Amino acid sequence: MELTVQKIDAEEFHRQRQEVLGQWETGKEVNFEEAVAYHKELPKSKIFAEKLAEGKAKGITYAQPRAGVALLNEHIELLRYLQDEGGADFLPSTIDSYTRQNRYTEAQAGIEESQAIGRSMLNGFPAVNHGVAACRRVVESVQVPVQVRHGTPDARLLAEITIAGGFTDYEGGGISYNIPYSKDVSIESTIKYWQYVDRLIGLYEEQGVKINREPFGPLTGTLVPPAISHAVAVIEGILAVSQGVRSLTLGYGQCGNLIQDVAALHTLPILAEEYLAKLGLPKVMITTVFHQWMGGFPQDEAKAYGVISWGAVAAALAKASKVIVKTPHEALGIPTKEANAAGLRTTKQILNMLKDQKLPMTPELALEEEMILAETRAILDRVLDLGEGDAAVGAVRAFQAGVIDVPFAPSRYNSGKILPARDTTGAVRLLDFGNIPFNETIKEFHRERIAKRGRDEGRDPSFQMVIDDIYAIGKGMLVGRPR
Ligand SMILES: CCC[C@H]1O[C@@H](n2cnc3c(N)ncnc32)[C@H](O)[C@@H]1O
């Protein structure tokens, strides 16, 4: 099938579906018509898009953790704990790494090992192996909507199983779950895999079943400038809506400078609506998700709570629809349920205290918003030029040309020529622009701010700044100042 943004035709979808449902034995549990009927029985309180719409109308910022363990009963116990003790407004099921790589045989071995040893030997919930009925037990065991969170390049079977299993939100995308998660998988192949996922959700939507889609905003989560992650988020939104998705949560990973982060959250939905309209695509519900700092964390738990709190402040002042919460065990590994719940309570304390405040518009905030809009438009317009109007073709060509370039990405399909560094206020700028299509005005904006940092620190801007910034937060700072 040649790459196109156009809706997958019914025959091609059906052909793929036979193959996908045969990839593991639990695929035969999926019955689309039965699953539609199951979804229609779900109470409104368990439908992600409905709760997001309520929150959007009331200006609420919801809190959601990441969480997943190998065995079904323990996973349910974990989610209930995060709901009851953490106050989670939404729940995840974070999927294990074997399942993310379609290695269901190893996932099965991990389940058996976990049963034998009595603790989770997988770093997430192996939903494909557990199957549809088990997913429904998860959904029926909690009071709030549940979302599939993962990092799967070929996420087709996982989508079939979990959506038939009652999950009402599905994270990821053909770019955002490739570039940061794979080394050697073509962008064309993962865009196609994810067009299947979005078409499946389009088919549910056509039956009146709302399934929300959340492209993975942070990408590598390491000094990713807002315009880069916004460009990917908007493209994945275009690809999803083109297949029939009607409810999108677009995401952004905290960078750490409050003005920049608030400007990023304000501009993301504006850009999405602008480009969906430009391409003549239908209006859809757009919400936003703010990810608390995705880079290196301090080991000291008190400092970790500081980072978590700062992420909660930025999410609240940006009026994000949802914030994804970190835990004080971030520097250590998979958090205990107690640590996970603690991160949630810290976050909700901040959200509750700040819910009646907002960051006033200032010249600095207005300028930051103007720059993010101009930068993202420069990238997206070039993507559409390269694709001759087709966002799917344009995305592949844009990565080939380095027009989209994600810092610190493992994928060999990513140019890796750009180099980000913080300016003296901690905002993320570009030290090296690679082939990103920014005009001289934009480049000067970045250069002069990084030059100012150099003067403040008595050193020439260099790669050392980048290295210092990568370790800064883990060492208790934001800007990687020289010792
Ligand atoms: C984008 C994913 C990175 C983040 O995702 C967290 N993460 C991964 N797997 C689990 C899990 N099984 N339970 C709780 N958190 C998890 C990591 O800590 C990190 O913050």
XYZ file of C-alpha atoms and ligand atoms in Angstrom:
503
model
C 0.000 0.000 0.000
C 1.602 3.320 -1.017
C 1.853 5.981 1.634
C -0.952 8.550 1.622
C -2.784 10.593 4.229
C -6.070 9.399 2.727
C -8.377 7.091 4.670
C -7.440 3.408 4.372
C -10.022 1.717 2.152
C -12.270 -0.943 3.672
C -10.774 -3.811 1.685
C -7.186 -2.989 2.670
C -8.215 -2.506 6.305
C -9.998 -5.876 6.320
C -6.995 -7.581 4.727
C -4.671 -6.194 7.390
C -7.143 -7.020 10.140
C -7.074 -10.730 9.387
C -3.285 -10.648 9.628
C -3.224 -8.528 12.795
C -5.778 -10.599 14.732
C -3.767 -13.708 13.890
C -0.554 -12.392 15.450
C -1.362 -13.805 18.876
C -3.993 -16.252 20.149
C -5.941 -13.556 22.021
C -6.677 -11.846 18.710
C -9.530 -14.284 18.161
C -11.293 -12.841 21.246
C -11.888 -9.599 19.335
C -15.354 -9.155 17.857
C -15.946 -5.598 16.628
C -19.753 -5.566 16.840
C -19.685 -7.124 20.336
C -17.044 -4.614 21.423
C -19.142 -1.688 20.157
C -22.067 -2.975 22.216
C -19.777 -3.313 25.266
C -18.597 0.291 24.891
C -22.163 1.532 24.615
C -22.866 0.005 28.033
C -19.980 1.897 29.653
C -21.082 4.698 32.003
C -20.168 8.206 30.819
C -17.805 8.471 33.802
C -15.532 5.863 32.176
C -15.322 7.470 28.767
C -12.121 9.470 28.454
C -13.430 11.938 25.849
C -16.491 12.708 27.962
C -14.482 13.447 31.107
C -11.970 15.498 29.090
C -14.862 17.529 27.644
C -16.241 18.198 31.142
C -12.820 19.285 32.364
C -12.296 21.527 29.351
C -15.640 23.225 29.949
C -14.846 23.810 33.632
C -11.171 24.742 33.145
C -9.975 21.791 35.242
C -6.457 20.344 34.960
C -6.669 16.605 35.639
C -3.841 14.430 36.972
C -2.855 11.034 35.557
C -0.011 8.656 36.546
C 1.822 6.026 34.554
C 1.521 2.483 35.966
C 1.635 -1.122 34.879
C 2.635 -4.503 36.280
C 2.735 -8.026 34.886
C -0.190 -9.802 36.549
C -3.845 -8.907 36.244
C -4.876 -8.901 39.917
C -1.815 -6.912 40.975
C -2.375 -4.470 38.128
C -5.962 -3.908 39.235
C -4.832 -3.488 42.857
C -2.233 -0.944 41.708
C -4.725 1.100 39.685
C -7.282 1.066 42.518
C -4.581 2.285 44.910
C -3.608 5.139 42.594
C -7.264 6.079 42.220
C -8.106 5.872 45.923
C -4.813 6.925 47.591
C -3.368 9.053 44.799
C -6.534 10.733 43.623
C -5.859 9.907 39.980
C -8.466 11.553 37.743
C -7.520 9.214 34.897
C -5.722 5.874 35.045
C -3.213 4.321 32.665
C -2.174 0.869 31.810
C 1.496 1.251 30.934
C 2.392 -1.621 28.635
C 5.597 -3.677 29.069
C 8.559 -3.445 26.718
C 8.181 -6.943 25.221
C 4.620 -6.198 24.161
C 5.787 -2.863 22.737
C 8.123 -4.835 20.460
C 5.412 -7.400 19.581
C 7.416 -10.062 21.445
C 4.402 -11.790 22.970
C 6.250 -15.069 23.612
C 8.667 -13.299 25.950
C 5.772 -11.405 27.524
C 4.130 -14.766 28.249
C 7.343 -15.994 29.848
C 7.396 -12.836 31.941
C 3.865 -13.501 33.152
C 4.772 -17.042 34.164
C 7.970 -15.905 35.865
C 6.019 -13.247 37.765
C 3.531 -15.882 38.949
C 6.383 -18.122 40.049
C 8.397 -15.419 41.811
C 5.481 -13.420 43.237
C 6.456 -10.017 41.893
C 6.273 -8.239 38.546
C 9.040 -9.374 36.241
C 7.781 -7.110 33.443
C 7.991 -3.314 33.312
C 4.339 -2.961 32.399
C 0.997 -4.652 31.783
C 1.141 -7.209 28.930
C -2.355 -6.489 27.653
C -2.142 -8.570 24.466
C -1.274 -11.745 26.366
C -3.934 -11.093 29.009
C -6.581 -10.531 26.318
C -9.940 -8.814 25.968
C -11.762 -10.244 29.001
C -8.845 -9.359 31.284
C -8.799 -5.791 29.941
C -12.494 -5.536 30.691
C -11.817 -6.634 34.264
C -9.347 -3.772 34.583
C -11.858 -1.254 33.220
C -14.668 -2.620 35.418
C -12.516 -2.591 38.562
C -11.973 1.174 38.658
C -14.230 4.246 38.590
C -12.312 6.506 36.195
C -11.457 6.239 32.489
C -8.438 4.078 31.575
C -5.883 4.799 28.847
C -3.304 2.598 27.105
C 0.171 4.143 27.536
C 3.094 2.477 25.787
C 5.726 3.028 23.093
C 4.795 0.631 20.328
C 5.864 1.123 16.703
C 3.451 -1.571 15.459
C 0.552 -0.998 17.839
C -2.190 -2.600 15.770
C -2.923 -5.772 17.778
C -2.505 -3.930 21.092
C -5.159 -1.454 19.899
C -7.549 -4.206 18.808
C -7.300 -6.022 22.154
C -7.358 -3.043 24.525
C -10.077 -1.077 22.746
C -12.286 -4.163 22.479
C -11.356 -4.521 26.158
C -13.011 -1.237 27.075
C -10.089 1.200 27.170
C -11.328 4.573 25.885
C -8.042 6.328 25.117
C -4.954 5.259 23.170
C -1.583 7.008 23.343
C 1.041 7.211 20.640
C 1.585 7.770 16.941
C 3.513 6.691 13.876
C 6.220 9.299 14.478
C 6.143 9.808 18.245
C 6.352 6.071 18.952
C 9.043 5.497 16.362
C 11.665 8.249 16.538
C 12.256 8.081 20.331
C 11.619 4.326 20.592
C 13.285 2.652 17.633
C 16.643 2.613 15.945
C 15.932 1.019 12.629
C 12.207 1.087 11.825
C 11.184 3.256 8.873
C 8.874 6.186 9.527
C 6.783 5.160 6.526
C 6.105 1.735 8.078
C 5.088 3.084 11.480
C 2.918 5.824 9.978
C 1.075 3.072 8.106
C 0.750 0.895 11.232
C -0.731 3.861 13.088
C -3.073 4.741 10.251
C -4.562 1.285 10.855
C -4.925 2.104 14.570
C -6.590 5.424 13.774
C -8.841 3.838 11.153
C -9.964 1.225 13.702
C -10.807 4.059 16.093
C -12.554 5.844 13.221
C -14.712 2.759 12.738
C -15.621 2.794 16.441
C -16.406 6.528 16.183
C -18.688 5.822 13.197
C -20.629 3.478 15.522
C -20.945 6.235 18.122
C -18.120 4.987 20.350
C -15.759 7.796 21.452
C -12.095 6.802 21.671
C -9.633 9.608 22.443
C -6.176 9.673 20.860
C -3.109 11.159 22.512
C -0.007 11.487 20.307
C 3.129 11.217 22.457
C 4.173 14.836 22.899
C 7.556 14.721 24.680
C 9.390 12.613 22.036
C 12.884 12.064 23.495
C 11.975 14.200 26.507
C 15.423 15.816 26.458
C 15.567 19.525 25.646
C 13.077 19.197 22.762
C 12.199 22.749 21.615
C 8.419 23.416 21.604
C 8.249 23.974 17.826
C 9.727 20.533 17.122
C 7.340 18.618 19.391
C 4.402 20.786 18.282
C 5.117 20.027 14.619
C 5.050 16.283 15.301
C 1.930 16.552 17.472
C 0.012 18.497 14.803
C 1.076 16.095 12.049
C -0.041 13.086 14.106
C -3.309 14.889 14.780
C -3.795 15.414 11.035
C -3.010 11.747 10.316
C -5.436 10.574 13.018
C -8.334 12.848 12.036
C -7.835 11.835 8.398
C -8.651 8.249 9.470
C -11.752 9.222 11.433
C -10.447 10.080 14.911
C -12.646 12.783 16.450
C -11.079 13.420 19.853
C -7.431 14.418 20.307
C -5.257 15.209 23.305
C -2.094 16.906 22.074
C 0.933 16.753 24.334
C 4.055 18.656 25.317
C 6.937 17.747 27.581
C 7.916 20.344 30.198
C 11.154 22.183 29.390
C 11.403 24.034 32.695
C 11.175 27.774 31.949
C 7.646 28.773 33.008
C 7.026 31.402 30.298
C 8.142 29.039 27.539
C 6.090 26.136 28.914
C 2.918 28.220 29.277
C 3.438 29.659 25.781
C 3.858 26.117 24.457
C 0.541 24.962 25.965
C -1.310 28.059 24.729
C -0.072 27.676 21.134
C -0.434 23.908 20.652
C -4.252 23.793 20.245
C -4.168 26.978 18.159
C -1.752 25.356 15.701
C -3.714 22.098 15.596
C -7.015 23.835 14.816
C -5.290 26.065 12.233
C -3.764 23.180 10.257
C -6.757 20.856 10.527
C -8.870 23.686 9.082
C -6.242 24.512 6.436
C -6.465 20.913 5.207
C -10.261 20.945 5.213
C -10.455 18.318 7.957
C -13.465 18.172 10.309
C -13.504 20.004 13.626
C -12.627 17.660 16.488
C -12.380 17.981 20.258
C -8.857 19.112 21.107
C -7.425 18.985 24.633
C -3.866 19.260 25.892
C -1.591 17.179 28.100
C 1.474 18.504 29.921
C 4.153 15.955 30.862
C 6.103 16.760 33.997
C 9.866 16.880 33.334
C 10.821 13.892 31.216
C 14.600 14.191 31.544
C 16.987 13.095 34.284
C 15.705 13.427 37.856
C 17.470 13.989 41.165
C 17.879 10.805 43.238
C 17.062 12.687 46.440
C 13.288 12.288 46.925
C 12.785 15.754 48.396
C 14.422 17.293 45.321
C 12.369 15.009 43.100
C 9.206 16.382 44.728
C 10.510 19.835 43.835
C 10.721 18.874 40.167
C 7.279 17.267 40.312
C 5.831 20.378 41.926
C 7.371 22.638 39.309
C 5.748 20.528 36.613
C 2.424 20.760 38.410
C 2.722 24.564 38.659
C 3.430 24.919 34.951
C 0.546 22.617 34.023
C -1.849 24.538 36.285
C -0.795 28.007 35.101
C -0.891 26.855 31.481
C -4.416 25.537 32.083
C -3.477 22.174 30.515
C -6.374 19.729 30.301
C -4.264 17.000 31.895
C -0.853 16.588 33.509
C 1.124 13.334 33.467
C 2.687 12.876 36.875
C 6.208 11.788 37.797
C 7.198 10.069 41.018
C 9.971 10.491 43.603
C 11.372 7.162 42.338
C 11.944 8.524 38.818
C 15.743 8.353 39.151
C 15.528 4.791 40.504
C 13.157 2.937 38.151
C 9.626 1.607 38.282
C 8.007 3.353 41.263
C 6.296 1.599 44.133
C 2.561 2.223 44.298
C 3.164 4.384 47.377
C 5.701 6.596 45.582
C 3.427 6.814 42.548
C 0.485 7.876 44.706
C 2.696 10.409 46.499
C 3.640 12.049 43.208
C -0.072 12.304 42.429
C -0.924 13.860 45.811
C 1.875 16.400 45.471
C 0.601 17.304 42.021
C -3.048 17.555 43.071
C -2.139 19.788 46.019
C -0.548 22.226 43.569
C -3.369 21.933 41.019
C -5.967 22.635 43.720
C -4.058 25.610 45.128
C -3.475 27.168 41.693
C -6.799 26.412 40.014
C -8.007 30.007 40.512
C -4.819 31.603 39.228
C -3.460 32.104 35.734
C -0.304 33.560 34.350
C -1.038 37.131 33.156
C -0.156 38.008 29.577
C 3.156 39.877 29.560
C 5.346 41.073 26.691
C 7.688 38.151 27.391
C 4.863 35.606 27.239
C 3.412 37.217 24.097
C 6.822 37.137 22.400
C 7.375 33.492 23.350
C 3.970 32.559 21.912
C 4.673 34.509 18.746
C 8.009 32.728 18.284
C 6.567 29.248 18.836
C 3.764 29.965 16.347
C 6.210 31.288 13.717
C 8.668 28.423 14.220
C 6.061 25.669 14.104
C 4.365 27.188 11.056
C 7.731 27.348 9.272
C 8.214 23.618 9.851
C 4.638 22.552 9.073
C 4.412 24.634 5.901
C 7.630 23.028 4.636
C 6.303 19.569 5.547
C 3.173 20.175 3.473
C 5.268 21.574 0.613
C 7.476 18.471 0.648
C 4.391 16.256 0.679
C 2.651 18.323 -2.018
C -0.206 18.749 0.474
C -0.035 15.213 1.853
C 1.020 15.304 5.527
C 1.990 11.611 5.603
C 4.292 11.845 2.591
C 5.514 15.223 3.828
C 6.421 13.842 7.237
C 8.625 11.104 5.777
C 10.357 13.556 3.432
C 10.736 16.122 6.202
C 12.742 13.673 8.323
C 14.831 12.724 5.276
C 15.572 16.410 4.720
C 16.115 17.228 8.399
C 13.192 19.662 8.287
C 11.939 17.798 11.338
C 14.840 16.794 13.561
C 14.369 15.512 17.121
C 17.280 16.023 19.535
C 18.876 12.885 21.008
C 16.633 10.471 19.038
C 17.966 6.899 18.571
C 16.342 6.470 15.157
C 18.648 6.389 12.168
C 15.812 8.032 10.231
C 16.332 11.160 12.310
C 19.036 13.590 11.102
C 20.281 14.465 14.583
C 21.924 17.658 13.311
C 20.171 20.141 15.601
C 21.580 20.940 18.988
C 19.438 22.483 21.764
C 20.744 24.364 24.784
C 19.103 26.472 27.462
C 19.399 30.253 27.402
C 20.272 32.105 30.571
C 16.637 31.939 31.811
C 16.444 28.196 31.188
C 14.297 28.391 28.040
C 15.301 25.815 25.430
C 16.853 27.369 22.310
C 18.819 26.000 19.362
C 22.598 26.185 19.315
C 22.732 24.413 15.937
C 19.706 24.616 13.604
C 20.590 21.687 11.366
C 18.202 21.875 8.393
C 15.251 23.230 10.365
C 13.636 25.845 8.054
C 13.833 28.874 10.389
C 14.348 32.346 8.892
C 17.071 34.716 10.059
C 14.783 36.576 12.480
C 14.007 33.356 14.314
C 17.635 32.232 14.272
C 18.781 35.597 15.646
C 16.229 35.237 18.484
C 17.890 31.968 19.504
C 21.485 33.099 18.934
C 21.269 36.287 20.985
C 19.705 34.511 23.948
C 22.335 31.809 23.991
C 25.059 34.441 23.520
C 23.702 36.229 26.611
C 24.101 33.008 28.594
C 27.668 32.737 27.336
C 28.397 36.265 28.594
C 26.723 35.520 31.948
C 28.804 32.364 32.335
C 32.046 33.722 30.914
C 32.274 31.009 28.272
C 31.584 30.635 24.582
C 28.343 28.795 23.702
C 29.341 25.208 23.005
C 28.350 21.579 23.202
C 29.503 21.680 26.833
C 26.433 23.795 27.617
C 24.249 21.016 26.177
C 25.936 18.393 28.320
C 25.684 20.596 31.399
C 21.966 21.154 30.717
C 21.252 17.444 30.354
C 22.591 16.774 33.854
C 21.445 20.042 35.439
C 18.068 19.022 36.897
C 19.453 15.768 38.222
C 22.023 17.908 40.007
C 19.424 20.225 41.484
C 19.541 23.089 38.953
C 17.748 24.075 35.733
C 20.488 25.768 33.689
C 23.712 23.797 33.498
C 25.996 26.530 34.819
C 29.740 25.816 34.845
C 31.035 24.954 38.302
C 7.573 8.029 28.561
C 7.771 6.963 29.537
C 8.831 7.261 30.588
C 8.195 7.353 31.965
O 7.337 6.256 32.194
C 7.571 5.748 33.493
N 7.194 4.331 33.504
C 7.538 3.394 32.584
N 7.006 2.205 32.920
C 6.318 2.400 34.083
C 5.547 1.560 34.931
N 5.372 0.257 34.648
N 4.969 2.098 36.030
C 5.142 3.423 36.311
N 5.863 4.267 35.549
C 6.438 3.751 34.450
C 9.042 5.989 33.728
O 9.337 6.010 35.114
C 9.205 7.345 33.096
O 8.823 8.324 34.040
